[in-house]
Amino acid sequence: MRDGRIASGGLDGRVLIWDLHHPGVPLELGTHHRGVSAITTLPDGGVATGGDDDGRVRIWDPDRPGTPLELGNHDRGVAAIAALPGGRIASGGYDGRIRIWDPQHPGTPVEIGDHDSKVGSITALRDGRIATGGYDGRVRVWNPHYTSAPVEFGSADRFITSVAALRDGRIATGGMDYRVLIWDPQNPGAPLELGSHDYVVEAVAALPDG
């Protein structure tokens, strides 16, 4: 979070805020039914979460615990969530759908497209677009302002579980083929393989220096 605190969501359903100066004493914002499967912090200090079982997309205000803004829900669980410029939120669901939510208009998401199966991960790019990886193995880039066909970067051997945006416009992914791949929009379909883990890659992140 911008103030140095940490937000977390667990399979116990709780959404917690942690203060580095007071370990062990979190602020509990509230709960989802059964589990939190996605979480991101927002520029205004809020926290957006997606529910693993209830499929709900919520925004929490750390100054008002227990009273989330309910944006809406997916037909199944929320697999991934990302903050977009201007305050909107992108989410990807177990139902494969990719939706854009405006906190000023709860309950009226814009559905920009879908994957053939579960959305594994979602991230915001510097130019305002979003990148997604799906359990169909595909890596796609979408314009959140239009319900148009995505830019198809290519597909991996197996499920894409994690996506991260690099500062130069390329995309890093990890997946169930154990590999860490870099996708270049100038050369779709031919990712650079950085290497592999001994098992499934659950998460990737971009460092500030690239």
PDB file of C-alpha atoms in Angstrom:
ATOM      1  CA  MET A   1       0.000   0.000   0.000  1.00  0.00           C
ATOM      2  CA  ARG A   2       1.121   3.605  -0.531  1.00  0.00           C
ATOM      3  CA  ASP A   3       1.470   4.197   3.212  1.00  0.00           C
ATOM      4  CA  GLY A   4       3.791   1.209   3.643  1.00  0.00           C
ATOM      5  CA  ARG A   5       1.250  -1.208   5.043  1.00  0.00           C
ATOM      6  CA  ILE A   6       0.586  -4.668   3.558  1.00  0.00           C
ATOM      7  CA  ALA A   7      -2.766  -6.078   2.428  1.00  0.00           C
ATOM      8  CA  SER A   8      -3.432  -9.814   2.386  1.00  0.00           C
ATOM      9  CA  GLY A   9      -6.287 -12.189   1.689  1.00  0.00           C
ATOM     10  CA  GLY A  10      -6.447 -15.796   2.840  1.00  0.00           C
ATOM     11  CA  LEU A  11      -8.348 -19.003   2.338  1.00  0.00           C
ATOM     12  CA  ASP A  12      -9.914 -18.249   5.725  1.00  0.00           C
ATOM     13  CA  GLY A  13     -11.820 -15.537   3.821  1.00  0.00           C
ATOM     14  CA  ARG A  14     -10.313 -12.632   5.753  1.00  0.00           C
ATOM     15  CA  VAL A  15      -8.967  -9.406   4.256  1.00  0.00           C
ATOM     16  CA  LEU A  16      -6.252  -8.028   6.528  1.00  0.00           C
ATOM     17  CA  ILE A  17      -4.050  -4.928   6.672  1.00  0.00           C
ATOM     18  CA  TRP A  18      -0.653  -5.297   8.333  1.00  0.00           C
ATOM     19  CA  ASP A  19       1.448  -2.524   9.854  1.00  0.00           C
ATOM     20  CA  LEU A  20       5.209  -3.164   9.826  1.00  0.00           C
ATOM     21  CA  HIS A  21       5.516  -1.250  13.096  1.00  0.00           C
ATOM     22  CA  HIS A  22       2.966  -3.462  14.869  1.00  0.00           C
ATOM     23  CA  PRO A  23       3.551  -7.095  13.839  1.00  0.00           C
ATOM     24  CA  GLY A  24       0.862  -9.574  14.805  1.00  0.00           C
ATOM     25  CA  VAL A  25      -1.916  -7.000  15.151  1.00  0.00           C
ATOM     26  CA  PRO A  26      -3.655  -6.741  11.755  1.00  0.00           C
ATOM     27  CA  LEU A  27      -6.646  -4.605  10.904  1.00  0.00           C
ATOM     28  CA  GLU A  28      -9.435  -6.867   9.631  1.00  0.00           C
ATOM     29  CA  LEU A  29     -11.412  -5.203   6.835  1.00  0.00           C
ATOM     30  CA  GLY A  30     -13.938  -8.001   6.457  1.00  0.00           C
ATOM     31  CA  THR A  31     -14.412 -11.397   4.855  1.00  0.00           C
ATOM     32  CA  HIS A  32     -15.393 -13.295   1.719  1.00  0.00           C
ATOM     33  CA  HIS A  33     -17.254 -16.563   1.959  1.00  0.00           C
ATOM     34  CA  ARG A  34     -14.625 -19.332   2.253  1.00  0.00           C
ATOM     35  CA  GLY A  35     -11.623 -17.604   0.639  1.00  0.00           C
ATOM     36  CA  VAL A  36      -9.936 -14.648  -1.028  1.00  0.00           C
ATOM     37  CA  SER A  37      -8.384 -15.679  -4.338  1.00  0.00           C
ATOM     38  CA  ALA A  38      -7.264 -12.273  -5.693  1.00  0.00           C
ATOM     39  CA  ILE A  39      -6.215  -8.954  -4.196  1.00  0.00           C
ATOM     40  CA  THR A  40      -4.719  -5.656  -5.319  1.00  0.00           C
ATOM     41  CA  THR A  41      -4.184  -2.240  -3.794  1.00  0.00           C
ATOM     42  CA  LEU A  42      -5.657   0.903  -5.364  1.00  0.00           C
ATOM     43  CA  PRO A  43      -4.063   4.331  -5.905  1.00  0.00           C
ATOM     44  CA  ASP A  44      -6.527   5.972  -3.484  1.00  0.00           C
ATOM     45  CA  GLY A  45      -5.484   3.669  -0.640  1.00  0.00           C
ATOM     46  CA  GLY A  46      -8.299   1.177  -1.016  1.00  0.00           C
ATOM     47  CA  VAL A  47      -8.051  -2.581  -1.501  1.00  0.00           C
ATOM     48  CA  ALA A  48      -9.867  -4.605  -4.174  1.00  0.00           C
ATOM     49  CA  THR A  49     -10.510  -8.311  -3.675  1.00  0.00           C
ATOM     50  CA  GLY A  50     -12.065 -11.250  -5.479  1.00  0.00           C
ATOM     51  CA  GLY A  51     -13.729 -14.192  -3.785  1.00  0.00           C
ATOM     52  CA  ASP A  52     -12.682 -17.774  -4.404  1.00  0.00           C
ATOM     53  CA  ASP A  53     -16.117 -19.264  -3.765  1.00  0.00           C
ATOM     54  CA  ASP A  54     -18.602 -16.386  -3.848  1.00  0.00           C
ATOM     55  CA  GLY A  55     -17.210 -14.857  -7.081  1.00  0.00           C
ATOM     56  CA  ARG A  56     -17.635 -11.365  -5.687  1.00  0.00           C
ATOM     57  CA  VAL A  57     -15.499  -8.333  -6.542  1.00  0.00           C
ATOM     58  CA  ARG A  58     -15.266  -5.885  -3.645  1.00  0.00           C
ATOM     59  CA  ILE A  59     -13.500  -2.675  -2.697  1.00  0.00           C
ATOM     60  CA  TRP A  60     -12.516  -2.067   0.922  1.00  0.00           C
ATOM     61  CA  ASP A  61     -11.724   1.232   2.608  1.00  0.00           C
ATOM     62  CA  PRO A  62      -9.164   0.783   5.428  1.00  0.00           C
ATOM     63  CA  ASP A  63     -10.826   3.703   7.228  1.00  0.00           C
ATOM     64  CA  ARG A  64     -14.203   1.912   7.208  1.00  0.00           C
ATOM     65  CA  PRO A  65     -13.681  -1.780   8.013  1.00  0.00           C
ATOM     66  CA  GLY A  66     -16.621  -4.084   7.469  1.00  0.00           C
ATOM     67  CA  THR A  67     -18.400  -2.024   4.804  1.00  0.00           C
ATOM     68  CA  PRO A  68     -17.091  -3.002   1.349  1.00  0.00           C
ATOM     69  CA  LEU A  69     -18.336  -1.590  -1.913  1.00  0.00           C
ATOM     70  CA  GLU A  70     -19.838  -4.527  -3.793  1.00  0.00           C
ATOM     71  CA  LEU A  71     -19.034  -4.147  -7.497  1.00  0.00           C
ATOM     72  CA  GLY A  72     -20.638  -7.388  -8.654  1.00  0.00           C
ATOM     73  CA  ASN A  73     -19.620 -10.956  -9.273  1.00  0.00           C
ATOM     74  CA  HIS A  74     -18.462 -13.625 -11.707  1.00  0.00           C
ATOM     75  CA  ASP A  75     -20.494 -16.765 -12.278  1.00  0.00           C
ATOM     76  CA  ARG A  76     -17.753 -18.682 -10.490  1.00  0.00           C
ATOM     77  CA  GLY A  77     -14.731 -17.672  -8.411  1.00  0.00           C
ATOM     78  CA  VAL A  78     -12.498 -14.694  -9.184  1.00  0.00           C
ATOM     79  CA  ALA A  79      -9.096 -15.901 -10.333  1.00  0.00           C
ATOM     80  CA  ALA A  80      -7.275 -12.585 -10.799  1.00  0.00           C
ATOM     81  CA  ILE A  81      -7.718  -8.862 -10.273  1.00  0.00           C
ATOM     82  CA  ALA A  82      -5.799  -5.713 -11.295  1.00  0.00           C
ATOM     83  CA  ALA A  83      -6.096  -1.950 -10.768  1.00  0.00           C
ATOM     84  CA  LEU A  84      -6.366   0.172 -13.925  1.00  0.00           C
ATOM     85  CA  PRO A  85      -5.623   3.874 -14.479  1.00  0.00           C
ATOM     86  CA  GLY A  86      -8.571   6.082 -13.605  1.00  0.00           C
ATOM     87  CA  GLY A  87      -9.792   3.929 -10.746  1.00  0.00           C
ATOM     88  CA  ARG A  88     -11.349   1.072 -12.694  1.00  0.00           C
ATOM     89  CA  ILE A  89     -10.676  -2.597 -11.901  1.00  0.00           C
ATOM     90  CA  ALA A  90     -10.140  -5.576 -14.177  1.00  0.00           C
ATOM     91  CA  SER A  91     -11.001  -9.094 -13.092  1.00  0.00           C
ATOM     92  CA  GLY A  92     -10.686 -12.550 -14.593  1.00  0.00           C
ATOM     93  CA  GLY A  93     -12.809 -15.437 -13.449  1.00  0.00           C
ATOM     94  CA  TYR A  94     -12.893 -19.185 -13.196  1.00  0.00           C
ATOM     95  CA  ASP A  95     -15.689 -18.773 -15.754  1.00  0.00           C
ATOM     96  CA  GLY A  96     -13.046 -17.520 -18.235  1.00  0.00           C
ATOM     97  CA  ARG A  97     -14.586 -14.055 -18.458  1.00  0.00           C
ATOM     98  CA  ILE A  98     -12.664 -10.782 -18.298  1.00  0.00           C
ATOM     99  CA  ARG A  99     -14.625  -7.902 -16.841  1.00  0.00           C
ATOM    100  CA  ILE A 100     -13.978  -4.206 -16.206  1.00  0.00           C
ATOM    101  CA  TRP A 101     -15.587  -2.603 -13.170  1.00  0.00           C
ATOM    102  CA  ASP A 102     -16.169   1.084 -12.459  1.00  0.00           C
ATOM    103  CA  PRO A 103     -16.553   1.886  -8.731  1.00  0.00           C
ATOM    104  CA  GLN A 104     -18.800   4.796  -9.735  1.00  0.00           C
ATOM    105  CA  HIS A 105     -21.258   2.351 -11.318  1.00  0.00           C
ATOM    106  CA  PRO A 106     -21.407  -0.848  -9.251  1.00  0.00           C
ATOM    107  CA  GLY A 107     -23.200  -3.812 -10.753  1.00  0.00           C
ATOM    108  CA  THR A 108     -22.625  -2.842 -14.384  1.00  0.00           C
ATOM    109  CA  PRO A 109     -19.376  -4.451 -15.559  1.00  0.00           C
ATOM    110  CA  VAL A 110     -18.123  -4.272 -19.121  1.00  0.00           C
ATOM    111  CA  GLU A 111     -17.255  -7.752 -20.359  1.00  0.00           C
ATOM    112  CA  ILE A 112     -14.422  -7.359 -22.857  1.00  0.00           C
ATOM    113  CA  GLY A 113     -13.900 -11.009 -23.738  1.00  0.00           C
ATOM    114  CA  ASP A 114     -12.900 -14.389 -22.401  1.00  0.00           C
ATOM    115  CA  HIS A 115     -10.491 -17.290 -22.449  1.00  0.00           C
ATOM    116  CA  ASP A 116     -11.591 -20.797 -23.358  1.00  0.00           C
ATOM    117  CA  SER A 117     -11.121 -21.786 -19.736  1.00  0.00           C
ATOM    118  CA  LYS A 118     -10.143 -20.245 -16.389  1.00  0.00           C
ATOM    119  CA  VAL A 119      -8.212 -16.968 -16.422  1.00  0.00           C
ATOM    120  CA  GLY A 120      -4.933 -17.723 -14.669  1.00  0.00           C
ATOM    121  CA  SER A 121      -3.637 -14.185 -14.176  1.00  0.00           C
ATOM    122  CA  ILE A 122      -4.178 -10.568 -15.177  1.00  0.00           C
ATOM    123  CA  THR A 123      -1.956  -7.482 -15.123  1.00  0.00           C
ATOM    124  CA  ALA A 124      -2.164  -3.841 -16.208  1.00  0.00           C
ATOM    125  CA  LEU A 125       0.277  -2.561 -18.833  1.00  0.00           C
ATOM    126  CA  ARG A 126       1.830   0.898 -18.818  1.00  0.00           C
ATOM    127  CA  ASP A 127      -0.207   1.983 -21.846  1.00  0.00           C
ATOM    128  CA  GLY A 128      -3.523   1.231 -20.115  1.00  0.00           C
ATOM    129  CA  ARG A 129      -4.192  -2.145 -21.735  1.00  0.00           C
ATOM    130  CA  ILE A 130      -4.359  -5.398 -19.783  1.00  0.00           C
ATOM    131  CA  ALA A 131      -2.612  -8.701 -20.338  1.00  0.00           C
ATOM    132  CA  THR A 132      -4.080 -12.057 -19.383  1.00  0.00           C
ATOM    133  CA  GLY A 133      -2.928 -15.628 -19.283  1.00  0.00           C
ATOM    134  CA  GLY A 134      -5.404 -18.472 -19.343  1.00  0.00           C
ATOM    135  CA  TYR A 135      -5.674 -22.124 -18.585  1.00  0.00           C
ATOM    136  CA  ASP A 136      -6.106 -22.497 -22.343  1.00  0.00           C
ATOM    137  CA  GLY A 137      -2.376 -21.638 -22.488  1.00  0.00           C
ATOM    138  CA  ARG A 138      -2.967 -18.378 -24.349  1.00  0.00           C
ATOM    139  CA  VAL A 139      -1.389 -14.991 -23.632  1.00  0.00           C
ATOM    140  CA  ARG A 140      -3.606 -12.110 -24.715  1.00  0.00           C
ATOM    141  CA  VAL A 141      -3.657  -8.314 -24.518  1.00  0.00           C
ATOM    142  CA  TRP A 142      -6.941  -6.403 -24.328  1.00  0.00           C
ATOM    143  CA  ASN A 143      -8.073  -2.806 -24.597  1.00  0.00           C
ATOM    144  CA  PRO A 144     -10.304  -2.250 -21.543  1.00  0.00           C
ATOM    145  CA  HIS A 145     -12.291   0.424 -23.400  1.00  0.00           C
ATOM    146  CA  TYR A 146     -13.563  -1.895 -26.144  1.00  0.00           C
ATOM    147  CA  THR A 147     -15.146  -5.317 -26.464  1.00  0.00           C
ATOM    148  CA  SER A 148     -12.953  -6.156 -29.431  1.00  0.00           C
ATOM    149  CA  ALA A 149     -10.713  -9.055 -30.357  1.00  0.00           C
ATOM    150  CA  PRO A 150      -7.559  -9.255 -28.231  1.00  0.00           C
ATOM    151  CA  VAL A 151      -3.995  -9.202 -29.478  1.00  0.00           C
ATOM    152  CA  GLU A 152      -2.858 -12.819 -29.350  1.00  0.00           C
ATOM    153  CA  PHE A 153       0.773 -13.145 -28.231  1.00  0.00           C
ATOM    154  CA  GLY A 154       0.812 -16.902 -28.562  1.00  0.00           C
ATOM    155  CA  SER A 155       0.299 -19.940 -26.394  1.00  0.00           C
ATOM    156  CA  ALA A 156       2.361 -22.009 -23.990  1.00  0.00           C
ATOM    157  CA  ASP A 157       2.511 -25.784 -23.771  1.00  0.00           C
ATOM    158  CA  ARG A 158       0.204 -25.858 -20.773  1.00  0.00           C
ATOM    159  CA  PHE A 159      -1.813 -23.585 -18.442  1.00  0.00           C
ATOM    160  CA  ILE A 160      -0.601 -20.004 -17.836  1.00  0.00           C
ATOM    161  CA  THR A 161      -0.837 -19.356 -14.097  1.00  0.00           C
ATOM    162  CA  SER A 162       0.908 -15.978 -13.746  1.00  0.00           C
ATOM    163  CA  VAL A 163       1.523 -12.823 -15.784  1.00  0.00           C
ATOM    164  CA  ALA A 164       3.642  -9.713 -15.158  1.00  0.00           C
ATOM    165  CA  ALA A 165       4.238  -6.593 -17.273  1.00  0.00           C
ATOM    166  CA  LEU A 166       7.770  -5.375 -17.979  1.00  0.00           C
ATOM    167  CA  ARG A 167       8.472  -1.669 -18.400  1.00  0.00           C
ATOM    168  CA  ASP A 168       9.447  -2.062 -22.070  1.00  0.00           C
ATOM    169  CA  GLY A 169       6.053  -3.524 -23.028  1.00  0.00           C
ATOM    170  CA  ARG A 170       7.020  -7.177 -22.956  1.00  0.00           C
ATOM    171  CA  ILE A 171       5.195  -9.698 -20.780  1.00  0.00           C
ATOM    172  CA  ALA A 172       6.555 -12.369 -18.456  1.00  0.00           C
ATOM    173  CA  THR A 173       4.591 -15.526 -17.744  1.00  0.00           C
ATOM    174  CA  GLY A 174       4.882 -18.661 -15.658  1.00  0.00           C
ATOM    175  CA  GLY A 175       2.881 -21.794 -16.021  1.00  0.00           C
ATOM    176  CA  MET A 176       2.226 -25.451 -15.532  1.00  0.00           C
ATOM    177  CA  ASP A 177       4.891 -26.315 -18.086  1.00  0.00           C
ATOM    178  CA  TYR A 178       7.369 -25.159 -15.389  1.00  0.00           C
ATOM    179  CA  ARG A 179       8.804 -22.453 -17.696  1.00  0.00           C
ATOM    180  CA  VAL A 180       9.363 -18.698 -17.275  1.00  0.00           C
ATOM    181  CA  LEU A 181       8.724 -17.054 -20.655  1.00  0.00           C
ATOM    182  CA  ILE A 182       9.067 -13.525 -22.048  1.00  0.00           C
ATOM    183  CA  TRP A 183       6.634 -12.467 -24.780  1.00  0.00           C
ATOM    184  CA  ASP A 184       7.449  -9.618 -27.166  1.00  0.00           C
ATOM    185  CA  PRO A 185       4.569  -7.806 -28.935  1.00  0.00           C
ATOM    186  CA  GLN A 186       6.906  -7.196 -31.857  1.00  0.00           C
ATOM    187  CA  ASN A 187       7.412 -10.937 -32.302  1.00  0.00           C
ATOM    188  CA  PRO A 188       4.190 -12.765 -31.364  1.00  0.00           C
ATOM    189  CA  GLY A 189       4.304 -16.506 -31.003  1.00  0.00           C
ATOM    190  CA  ALA A 190       8.020 -16.782 -30.312  1.00  0.00           C
ATOM    191  CA  PRO A 191       8.617 -16.291 -26.564  1.00  0.00           C
ATOM    192  CA  LEU A 192      12.062 -16.124 -25.017  1.00  0.00           C
ATOM    193  CA  GLU A 193      12.509 -18.926 -22.501  1.00  0.00           C
ATOM    194  CA  LEU A 194      14.452 -17.705 -19.473  1.00  0.00           C
ATOM    195  CA  GLY A 195      14.548 -21.128 -17.860  1.00  0.00           C
ATOM    196  CA  SER A 196      12.390 -23.405 -15.786  1.00  0.00           C
ATOM    197  CA  HIS A 197      11.506 -24.524 -12.294  1.00  0.00           C
ATOM    198  CA  ASP A 198      11.347 -28.116 -11.174  1.00  0.00           C
ATOM    199  CA  TYR A 199       7.585 -27.790 -10.888  1.00  0.00           C
ATOM    200  CA  VAL A 200       4.671 -25.429 -11.628  1.00  0.00           C
ATOM    201  CA  VAL A 201       5.460 -21.687 -11.655  1.00  0.00           C
ATOM    202  CA  GLU A 202       2.778 -20.135  -9.428  1.00  0.00           C
ATOM    203  CA  ALA A 203       3.835 -16.458  -9.630  1.00  0.00           C
ATOM    204  CA  VAL A 204       6.046 -14.030 -11.540  1.00  0.00           C
ATOM    205  CA  ALA A 205       6.813 -10.355 -10.828  1.00  0.00           C
ATOM    206  CA  ALA A 206       8.669  -7.630 -12.707  1.00  0.00           C
ATOM    207  CA  LEU A 207      11.541  -5.820 -11.005  1.00  0.00           C
ATOM    208  CA  PRO A 208      11.978  -2.039 -11.438  1.00  0.00           C
ATOM    209  CA  ASP A 209      15.202  -2.483 -13.443  1.00  0.00           C
ATOM    210  CA  GLY A 210      13.529  -4.849 -15.905  1.00  0.00           C
TER     211      GLY A 210
END
